Coordinates of C-alpha atoms in Angstrom, one line a residue:
X1 CA 0.0 -0.5 -0.4
X2 CA 1.5 3.1 -0.7
X3 CA 1.0 5.9 1.8
X4 CA 0.5 9.2 0.6
X5 CA 1.4 12.6 2.5
X6 CA -2.6 12.8 3.0
X7 CA -2.8 10.0 3.4
X8 CA -0.4 10.2 6.7
X9 CA -2.0 13.7 7.5
X10 CA -5.5 12.5 7.7
X11 CA -5.1 8.8 10.3
X12 CA -2.5 11.7 12.7
X13 CA -5.7 13.4 12.6
X14 CA -8.0 10.8 13.4
X15 CA -5.7 10.0 16.0
X16 CA -6.1 13.6 17.7
X17 CA -8.0 12.8 21.4
X18 CA -7.4 9.3 21.3
X19 CA -7.1 8.0 24.6
X20 CA -3.8 5.7 25.5
X21 CA -5.8 3.3 27.3
X22 CA -7.9 0.3 26.1
X23 CA -11.3 0.6 25.4
X24 CA -12.6 -2.1 27.7
X25 CA -11.1 -1.3 30.7
X26 CA -13.2 2.1 30.9
X27 CA -16.2 0.1 31.1
X28 CA -18.3 1.7 34.2
X29 CA -19.2 -1.6 34.9
X30 CA -15.2 -2.4 36.2
X31 CA -15.1 -4.2 39.7
X32 CA -13.2 -3.4 42.6
X33 CA -9.9 -4.4 43.2
X34 CA -10.8 -7.2 46.3
X35 CA -7.7 -6.7 49.2
X36 CA -4.2 -8.2 49.2
X37 CA -3.3 -11.5 50.7
X38 CA -1.5 -9.8 54.4
X39 CA -0.3 -13.4 56.4
X40 CA -1.2 -16.8 55.8
X41 CA -3.7 -18.9 53.9
X42 CA -4.0 -22.6 53.6
X43 CA -5.9 -24.0 50.3
X44 CA -5.8 -27.7 48.3
X45 CA -5.6 -26.0 45.0
X46 CA -3.3 -22.6 45.0
X47 CA -4.2 -20.3 41.2
X48 CA -1.4 -18.2 40.0
X49 CA -3.1 -15.8 37.5
X50 CA -6.4 -14.1 37.5
X51 CA -6.8 -13.8 33.8
X52 CA -8.8 -16.0 31.6
X53 CA -6.2 -19.2 32.2
X54 CA -6.8 -19.1 36.3
X55 CA -10.2 -17.1 36.4
X56 CA -11.6 -20.5 34.5
X57 CA -8.8 -23.1 36.9
X58 CA -10.8 -21.8 39.6
X59 CA -14.3 -22.2 38.5
X60 CA -14.4 -25.8 37.0
X61 CA -12.6 -27.0 39.6
X62 CA -15.3 -25.6 41.7
X63 CA -17.6 -26.7 39.7
X64 CA -15.7 -30.3 39.6
X65 CA -15.2 -31.0 43.3
X66 CA -17.8 -27.9 45.2
X67 CA -16.1 -29.0 48.6
X68 CA -12.6 -28.4 47.2
X69 CA -11.1 -25.6 48.9
X70 CA -9.4 -23.2 45.8
X71 CA -7.7 -19.5 46.3
X72 CA -6.7 -17.7 43.4
X73 CA -4.1 -15.1 43.3
X74 CA -3.8 -12.4 41.2
X75 CA -0.3 -9.8 41.0
X76 CA -2.3 -6.9 39.5
X77 CA -6.8 -6.5 39.3
X78 CA -8.6 -9.2 38.1
X79 CA -8.3 -9.0 34.3
X80 CA -6.0 -6.5 33.6
X81 CA -3.4 -7.8 31.3
X82 CA -4.2 -8.9 27.6
X83 CA -7.6 -10.7 29.3
X84 CA -8.8 -7.3 29.7
X85 CA -7.0 -5.8 26.4
X86 CA -8.0 -8.3 23.3
X87 CA -10.0 -8.0 20.5
X88 CA -12.9 -10.6 21.7
X89 CA -12.0 -13.2 19.1
X90 CA -13.4 -16.4 20.9
X91 CA -12.2 -19.0 18.3
X92 CA -13.7 -23.3 18.6
X93 CA -9.9 -24.0 17.1
X94 CA -7.4 -25.3 20.1
X95 CA -4.5 -25.5 17.5
X96 CA -4.2 -21.5 16.6
X97 CA -6.5 -22.5 12.7
X98 CA -7.2 -25.7 10.7
X99 CA -3.9 -24.8 9.0
X100 CA -1.7 -24.5 12.1
X101 CA -3.3 -28.1 13.3
X102 CA -2.9 -29.9 10.2
X103 CA 0.5 -29.1 9.9
X104 CA 1.6 -30.2 14.0
X105 CA -0.7 -33.3 14.6
X106 CA -3.0 -34.7 11.4
X107 CA -3.6 -36.9 12.9
X108 CA -5.9 -36.2 15.8
X109 CA -6.6 -32.9 14.4
X110 CA -10.3 -34.5 13.6
X111 CA -10.6 -34.6 17.6
X112 CA -9.0 -31.4 18.3
X113 CA -11.1 -30.3 16.0
X114 CA -14.7 -32.1 18.0
X115 CA -12.4 -31.2 21.6
X116 CA -12.8 -27.5 20.7
X117 CA -16.1 -27.2 19.3
X118 CA -17.2 -29.1 22.4
X119 CA -15.5 -25.9 24.5
X120 CA -16.7 -23.0 23.0
X121 CA -19.6 -24.7 23.2
X122 CA -19.4 -25.2 27.2
X123 CA -17.9 -21.2 27.6
X124 CA -21.5 -20.1 25.9
X125 CA -23.3 -22.3 28.1
X126 CA -21.0 -21.0 31.1
X127 CA -21.9 -17.2 30.2
X128 CA -25.5 -18.5 30.8
X129 CA -25.7 -20.5 33.8
X130 CA -23.3 -17.4 35.1
X131 CA -25.4 -14.7 34.0
X132 CA -22.0 -13.3 32.7
X133 CA -23.1 -9.9 30.4
X134 CA -20.4 -9.9 27.9
X135 CA -21.9 -8.7 24.4
X136 CA -21.4 -12.6 23.6
X137 CA -22.4 -13.0 19.8
X138 CA -21.8 -16.5 18.4
X139 CA -21.7 -14.4 14.6
X140 CA -19.1 -16.7 13.5
X141 CA -15.5 -15.1 12.0
X142 CA -14.4 -14.6 8.2
X143 CA -10.9 -15.1 6.7
X144 CA -10.7 -12.4 4.2
X145 CA -8.2 -12.6 1.2
X146 CA -7.1 -9.2 0.5
X147 CA -3.9 -10.2 -2.3
X148 CA -4.8 -12.9 -4.5
X149 CA -2.5 -15.5 -3.2
X150 CA -4.0 -15.1 -0.1
X151 CA -7.0 -16.7 -2.4
X152 CA -5.4 -19.3 -3.4
X153 CA -4.9 -20.5 -0.3
X154 CA -8.3 -19.9 1.3
X155 CA -9.5 -22.2 -1.8
X156 CA -6.8 -24.8 -0.8
X157 CA -7.9 -25.1 3.0
X158 CA -11.6 -24.9 2.2
X159 CA -11.0 -28.0 -0.3
X160 CA -8.6 -29.5 3.5
X161 CA -11.7 -29.2 5.6
X162 CA -14.0 -30.4 3.3
X163 CA -12.4 -33.0 1.9
X164 CA -11.6 -33.8 5.8
X165 CA -15.3 -34.0 6.3
X166 CA -14.9 -30.8 8.4
X167 CA -18.3 -28.2 7.6
X168 CA -19.6 -24.7 8.2
X169 CA -17.2 -23.4 7.0
X170 CA -18.4 -20.9 3.4
X171 CA -16.3 -19.4 0.6
X172 CA -17.5 -15.6 -0.4
X173 CA -16.7 -14.6 -3.6
X174 CA -15.7 -10.7 -3.6
X175 CA -19.5 -10.2 -4.6
X176 CA -20.8 -12.3 -1.4
X177 CA -18.2 -11.3 1.1
X178 CA -18.6 -6.9 0.7
X179 CA -22.4 -8.3 0.2
X180 CA -21.7 -8.9 4.1
X181 CA -18.4 -6.0 4.4
X182 CA -17.6 -3.9 2.4
X183 CA -14.2 -2.8 1.2
X184 CA -12.6 -2.8 -2.0
X185 CA -9.7 -4.4 -1.0
X186 CA -11.8 -7.3 -0.2
X187 CA -11.4 -10.1 -2.7
X188 CA -13.2 -13.1 -1.0
X189 CA -13.2 -15.3 2.2
X190 CA -13.6 -18.1 4.2
X191 CA -16.2 -17.9 6.9
X192 CA -16.0 -19.8 10.3
X193 CA -20.3 -19.6 10.8
X194 CA -20.1 -21.1 14.5
X195 CA -16.9 -21.7 15.4
X196 CA -16.1 -18.3 16.8
X197 CA -18.4 -15.5 18.9
X198 CA -17.1 -12.3 19.7
X199 CA -17.6 -11.2 24.0
X200 CA -16.9 -8.2 25.0
X201 CA -13.0 -9.5 26.8
X202 CA -12.9 -7.8 30.2
X203 CA -16.5 -8.2 31.0
X204 CA -16.3 -12.2 30.7
X205 CA -13.3 -11.8 33.3
X206 CA -15.2 -9.8 35.3
X207 CA -17.9 -11.9 35.1
X208 CA -15.9 -15.3 35.5
X209 CA -14.5 -13.7 38.7
X210 CA -18.2 -13.0 40.0
X211 CA -18.5 -16.8 39.2
X212 CA -15.8 -17.6 41.4
X213 CA -16.4 -15.8 44.0
X214 CA -20.2 -17.5 44.0
X215 CA -19.0 -20.7 44.1
X216 CA -16.3 -20.0 47.2
X217 CA -13.3 -18.7 45.7
X218 CA -10.5 -16.6 47.6
X219 CA -9.5 -14.5 45.3
X220 CA -6.6 -11.9 47.0
X221 CA -6.2 -9.0 44.1
X222 CA -2.1 -6.9 44.1
X223 CA -1.1 -10.3 45.2
X224 CA 2.0 -11.7 42.6
X225 CA 3.2 -15.2 43.9
X226 CA 7.0 -14.3 44.3
X227 CA 8.5 -17.6 44.9
X228 CA 7.5 -20.5 44.9
X229 CA 8.8 -24.2 46.9
X230 CA 7.9 -27.5 48.2
X231 CA 7.1 -27.2 51.6
X232 CA 6.6 -30.9 53.0
X233 CA 3.8 -33.1 50.6
X234 CA 3.0 -29.4 49.2
X235 CA 3.7 -26.5 47.8
X236 CA 4.0 -23.3 49.4
X237 CA 3.9 -19.9 47.0
X238 CA 5.7 -16.4 49.3
X239 CA 3.6 -12.7 47.8
X240 CA 4.7 -9.8 49.3
X241 CA 3.1 -10.4 52.1
X242 CA 2.2 -13.9 53.9
X243 CA 2.4 -16.8 52.2
X244 CA 0.3 -19.6 50.6
X245 CA 0.4 -24.0 52.0
X246 CA -1.4 -25.6 49.0
X247 CA -1.8 -28.9 47.9
X248 CA -1.5 -28.6 44.5
X249 CA -1.0 -25.4 42.3
X250 CA -2.1 -24.0 38.6
X251 CA 0.1 -21.5 37.4
X252 CA -1.3 -19.5 34.5
X253 CA 0.6 -16.6 34.5
X254 CA 0.9 -16.5 30.9
X255 CA 3.1 -14.1 29.5
X256 CA 4.3 -13.3 33.0
X257 CA 7.9 -15.6 33.9
X258 CA 7.1 -18.7 35.2
X259 CA 7.8 -19.8 38.5
X260 CA 8.9 -23.0 37.1
X261 CA 11.9 -21.3 35.8
X262 CA 13.0 -23.9 33.1
X263 CA 9.5 -23.5 31.7
X264 CA 10.7 -19.4 30.3
X265 CA 12.4 -20.1 27.4
X266 CA 9.4 -21.5 25.8
X267 CA 7.3 -18.6 25.4
X268 CA 8.4 -14.5 24.5
X269 CA 6.2 -11.8 25.6
X270 CA 4.9 -10.2 22.5
X271 CA 3.5 -6.7 22.2
X272 CA 0.1 -6.5 19.5
X273 CA -1.8 -3.4 19.2
X274 CA -5.4 -1.7 18.6
X275 CA -7.4 0.6 17.9
X276 CA -11.4 1.6 18.7
X277 CA -13.0 3.4 17.0
X278 CA -15.9 6.5 17.8
X279 CA -19.4 4.8 17.1
X280 CA -21.1 4.7 13.8
X281 CA -23.5 6.7 12.2
X282 CA -26.6 4.8 11.1
X283 CA -25.0 6.2 7.2
X284 CA -22.1 5.0 8.2
X285 CA -22.7 1.5 9.4
X286 CA -25.1 2.0 5.9
X287 CA -21.6 2.4 4.0
X288 CA -20.1 -0.6 5.1
X289 CA -22.9 -2.9 5.6
X290 CA -22.1 -5.8 8.3
X291 CA -25.4 -6.5 9.5
X292 CA -24.5 -10.1 11.3
X293 CA -21.0 -8.6 12.5
X294 CA -18.7 -11.0 11.9
X295 CA -15.2 -11.2 13.1
X296 CA -12.9 -10.4 10.8
X297 CA -8.8 -10.9 9.8
X298 CA -7.3 -10.7 7.1
X299 CA -5.0 -13.5 5.4
X300 CA -1.8 -12.2 5.6
X301 CA 0.9 -13.4 7.6
X302 CA 1.2 -9.8 9.1
X303 CA -2.9 -9.2 9.5
X304 CA -5.0 -7.9 10.5
X305 CA -7.9 -8.7 12.3
X306 CA -11.2 -6.4 13.0
X307 CA -15.1 -6.3 14.2
X308 CA -17.7 -4.5 16.1
X309 CA -18.6 -4.0 19.2
X310 CA -22.1 -3.7 20.9
X311 CA -22.3 0.2 20.5
X312 CA -21.4 0.0 17.0
X313 CA -17.7 0.9 17.7
X314 CA -15.2 -0.8 14.5
X315 CA -12.0 -2.3 16.5
X316 CA -9.1 -2.2 14.4
X317 CA -6.1 -4.8 15.8
X318 CA -3.1 -6.2 14.5
X319 CA 0.0 -5.9 11.8
X320 CA 3.2 -5.3 14.1
X321 CA 4.0 -7.7 16.2
X322 CA 7.0 -5.8 18.3
X323 CA 9.3 -7.7 20.8
X324 CA 11.2 -6.4 22.9
X325 CA 14.8 -7.6 23.9
X326 CA 15.5 -9.7 26.7
X327 CA 12.0 -10.7 26.5
X328 CA 11.3 -7.4 28.6
X329 CA 7.5 -6.7 29.4
X330 CA 6.9 -3.0 30.8
X331 CA 4.1 -0.9 31.7
X332 CA 5.7 2.1 29.2
X333 CA 5.3 -0.9 25.9
X334 CA 1.8 -0.9 25.5
X335 CA 1.6 3.1 24.7
X336 CA 3.6 3.0 20.5
X337 CA 2.0 6.1 18.8
X338 CA 3.6 5.2 15.8
X339 CA 2.3 2.5 15.3
X340 CA -0.9 4.0 16.1
X341 CA -0.2 6.0 13.3
X342 CA 0.5 3.1 10.7
X343 CA -3.1 1.1 12.2
X344 CA -4.9 4.1 11.2
X345 CA -3.7 4.7 8.0
X346 CA -4.4 0.8 7.0
X347 CA -7.4 1.1 8.7
X348 CA -9.3 4.0 6.6
X349 CA -7.0 2.3 2.7
X350 CA -9.8 -1.1 4.0
X351 CA -12.2 1.6 4.8
X352 CA -11.7 4.4 2.7
X353 CA -16.5 5.7 3.4
X354 CA -15.1 6.3 6.7
X355 CA -12.9 8.8 5.9
X356 CA -13.1 11.7 9.0
X357 CA -14.3 8.9 11.7
X358 CA -12.4 9.0 14.5
X359 CA -10.4 6.8 16.6
X360 CA -11.2 7.1 20.8
X361 CA -8.6 4.0 22.1
X362 CA -4.9 3.2 21.2
X363 CA -3.6 0.6 23.6
X364 CA -1.4 -2.1 23.8
X365 CA 0.0 -5.7 25.9
X366 CA 1.6 -8.5 25.8
X367 CA 0.3 -11.8 24.6
X368 CA 2.5 -15.0 25.4
X369 CA 3.9 -17.0 22.0
X370 CA 5.7 -19.9 21.7
X371 CA 7.4 -21.6 18.4
X372 CA 4.3 -23.6 18.0
X373 CA 1.8 -21.2 18.5
X374 CA -1.0 -22.8 20.9
X375 CA -0.5 -23.9 24.0
X376 CA 1.7 -26.6 25.8
X377 CA 0.7 -28.1 29.3
X378 CA 2.3 -30.2 31.8
X379 CA 3.8 -30.8 35.1
X380 CA 6.2 -29.6 37.8
X381 CA 7.6 -30.5 40.9
X382 CA 6.7 -34.7 40.6
X383 CA 2.9 -33.5 39.8
X384 CA 2.2 -31.2 42.1
X385 CA 2.3 -28.4 40.2
X386 CA 0.7 -27.9 36.6
X387 CA 0.9 -25.6 34.0
X388 CA -0.6 -23.7 30.3
X389 CA 1.3 -21.2 28.6
X390 CA 1.8 -20.4 24.7
X391 CA -1.8 -19.6 23.8
X392 CA -0.5 -16.8 21.2
X393 CA -3.6 -14.8 20.6
X394 CA -6.3 -17.4 21.1
X395 CA -6.7 -17.9 24.6
X396 CA -10.0 -16.6 24.7
X397 CA -11.3 -19.2 24.3
X398 CA -8.4 -22.7 24.4
X399 CA -8.2 -21.4 28.2
X400 CA -11.3 -23.2 29.3
X401 CA -9.5 -25.8 27.4
X402 CA -6.4 -25.1 29.3
X403 CA -7.8 -25.4 32.4
X404 CA -9.5 -28.5 32.2
X405 CA -6.0 -30.3 31.1
X406 CA -4.1 -28.6 34.0
X407 CA -6.5 -30.0 36.4
X408 CA -6.4 -33.6 35.1
X409 CA -2.9 -33.6 35.2
X410 CA -3.2 -32.8 39.0
X411 CA -5.8 -35.2 39.9
X412 CA -3.3 -38.0 38.0
X413 CA -6.3 -39.1 35.1
X414 CA -5.3 -39.9 32.0
X415 CA -7.8 -38.5 29.5
X416 CA -8.9 -38.0 26.5
X417 CA -7.6 -34.7 27.3
X418 CA -3.9 -35.6 29.2
X419 CA -3.5 -38.8 25.8
X420 CA -3.4 -36.1 23.2
X421 CA 0.1 -35.4 21.4
X422 CA -0.7 -31.5 21.4
X423 CA -1.0 -32.4 25.5
X424 CA 2.0 -35.1 25.9
X425 CA 4.3 -32.4 23.9
X426 CA 6.2 -29.2 23.9
X427 CA 6.9 -27.1 21.1
X428 CA 11.1 -25.8 20.3
X429 CA 12.1 -23.1 23.2
X430 CA 13.4 -20.2 21.5
X431 CA 17.6 -19.5 22.2
X432 CA 19.0 -16.8 24.4
X433 CA 20.1 -13.8 23.5
X434 CA 21.0 -12.6 21.4
X435 CA 20.1 -14.7 18.8
X436 CA 16.6 -15.1 19.6
X437 CA 16.3 -11.6 19.1
X438 CA 18.6 -11.4 15.5
X439 CA 16.4 -14.3 15.0
X440 CA 12.6 -13.0 15.6
X441 CA 13.9 -9.5 14.0
X442 CA 14.9 -11.9 10.5
X443 CA 11.6 -14.1 10.9
X444 CA 9.3 -11.0 10.8
X445 CA 11.0 -9.2 8.1
X446 CA 10.9 -12.6 6.2
X447 CA 7.0 -12.6 6.8
X448 CA 6.6 -9.1 5.4
X449 CA 9.2 -9.6 2.9
X450 CA 6.6 -12.6 2.1
X451 CA 3.5 -10.5 1.9
X452 CA 4.8 -8.3 -1.1
X453 CA 6.5 -11.6 -3.1
X454 CA 2.8 -12.8 -3.2
X455 CA 3.2 -15.3 -0.4
X456 CA 6.4 -16.9 -1.2
X457 CA 9.0 -17.7 1.2
X458 CA 11.9 -17.4 1.3
X459 CA 15.0 -19.8 2.6
X460 CA 14.9 -18.6 6.6
X461 CA 10.9 -19.5 6.7
X462 CA 11.2 -22.5 4.6
X463 CA 13.8 -23.9 7.3
X464 CA 12.2 -22.1 10.3
X465 CA 8.9 -24.5 8.6
X466 CA 11.2 -27.4 8.5
X467 CA 12.2 -28.1 12.3
X468 CA 8.9 -26.4 13.7
X469 CA 9.8 -23.0 14.7
X470 CA 7.6 -20.2 14.4
X471 CA 7.2 -16.1 15.7
X472 CA 3.7 -14.8 15.5
X473 CA 0.7 -12.7 17.4

């Protein structure tokens, strides 16, 4: 896309006044934080982390065993990190999409797809059961082609899915796609009609928090876990003002350094950024259609994701995936004006009919990514500790499945979930610095070149494909 001086100026104007805070976390329904832990605690299960991973683990643990004594600790406030900053795409896929699943677990993909669909159904049921007001809409998602080679890839994916017996997918040509959502950049799409829901991500986290409290989970906010060690027959976690002794521990810390230090090389933090527009008026909505409110994502390596909010704003995010040297996670990285400007230019290239629309919010946050793009699982300390990490941006839905896996592992049970190759194996770890920094930089450059050259992957990307290494947001 050739960017003119006028386009740059218009993008800057559209961002004037945008608040550098996550739109979702400004909701007036945000609950007050609960007090921090002071003193000592004992419990049967300690959950570390108050994002989706930890919340689902605590909730499902109480559903499975109502009498179980469960404590959850969160370093800041429930849902403040990735769980309250994401795009609100709740996907059934456990494998970061059909293509990644086919490449890594072809023999068990059919079962993974079934388990993913059942997991999304269970999320929808929980939203209803706990009366979680999170704007849940099971509208599906359209993968959009904006280049001819992407259109070919979507057709190949559709044929492969059809041959494997997977339903619910619909190919859309340019006319059919633009009848759904109108952009002059759209050439066609692949619509997963039932496998993705749109929701308000922070409200989901807050609703899960209340559900946990209603079931008797004790939650302490502003209580980071500082260290993990064996204590007698159980585990001990030290916090700033106390300590907790537990029979079992489930780690849902994801992008933050794991309390099991040997796991840290398996993930790196990637910063993702998003914009939210002001609400569209009736004429603006009519100019783009979008009557069925699907989520959308383009098919480039450096992709965008976009969707409508309940009050008809457009969230537009993605493209830049920023890795900071040394894998640092810092508050100052949440704000990146140069990325906001780039996203704004790309937004108006996609929707030129919305010229003059302004953005109300612009924000970023860290995602934990691993080299296979989907979660990995395991135990430590002789089965007393379980972990799940590496969701790579698809954790809104897959974290509930990860909670089930962690609880199975802590129970020492052989289940359909724990027998999956996906659960029994781990991705390749990232190399230490400065190799990680250099390798990720070369990979990002190569992915951008592939987008510019008809999707053709260079020797570096082909080599990464062969050894199963990747980098994605």
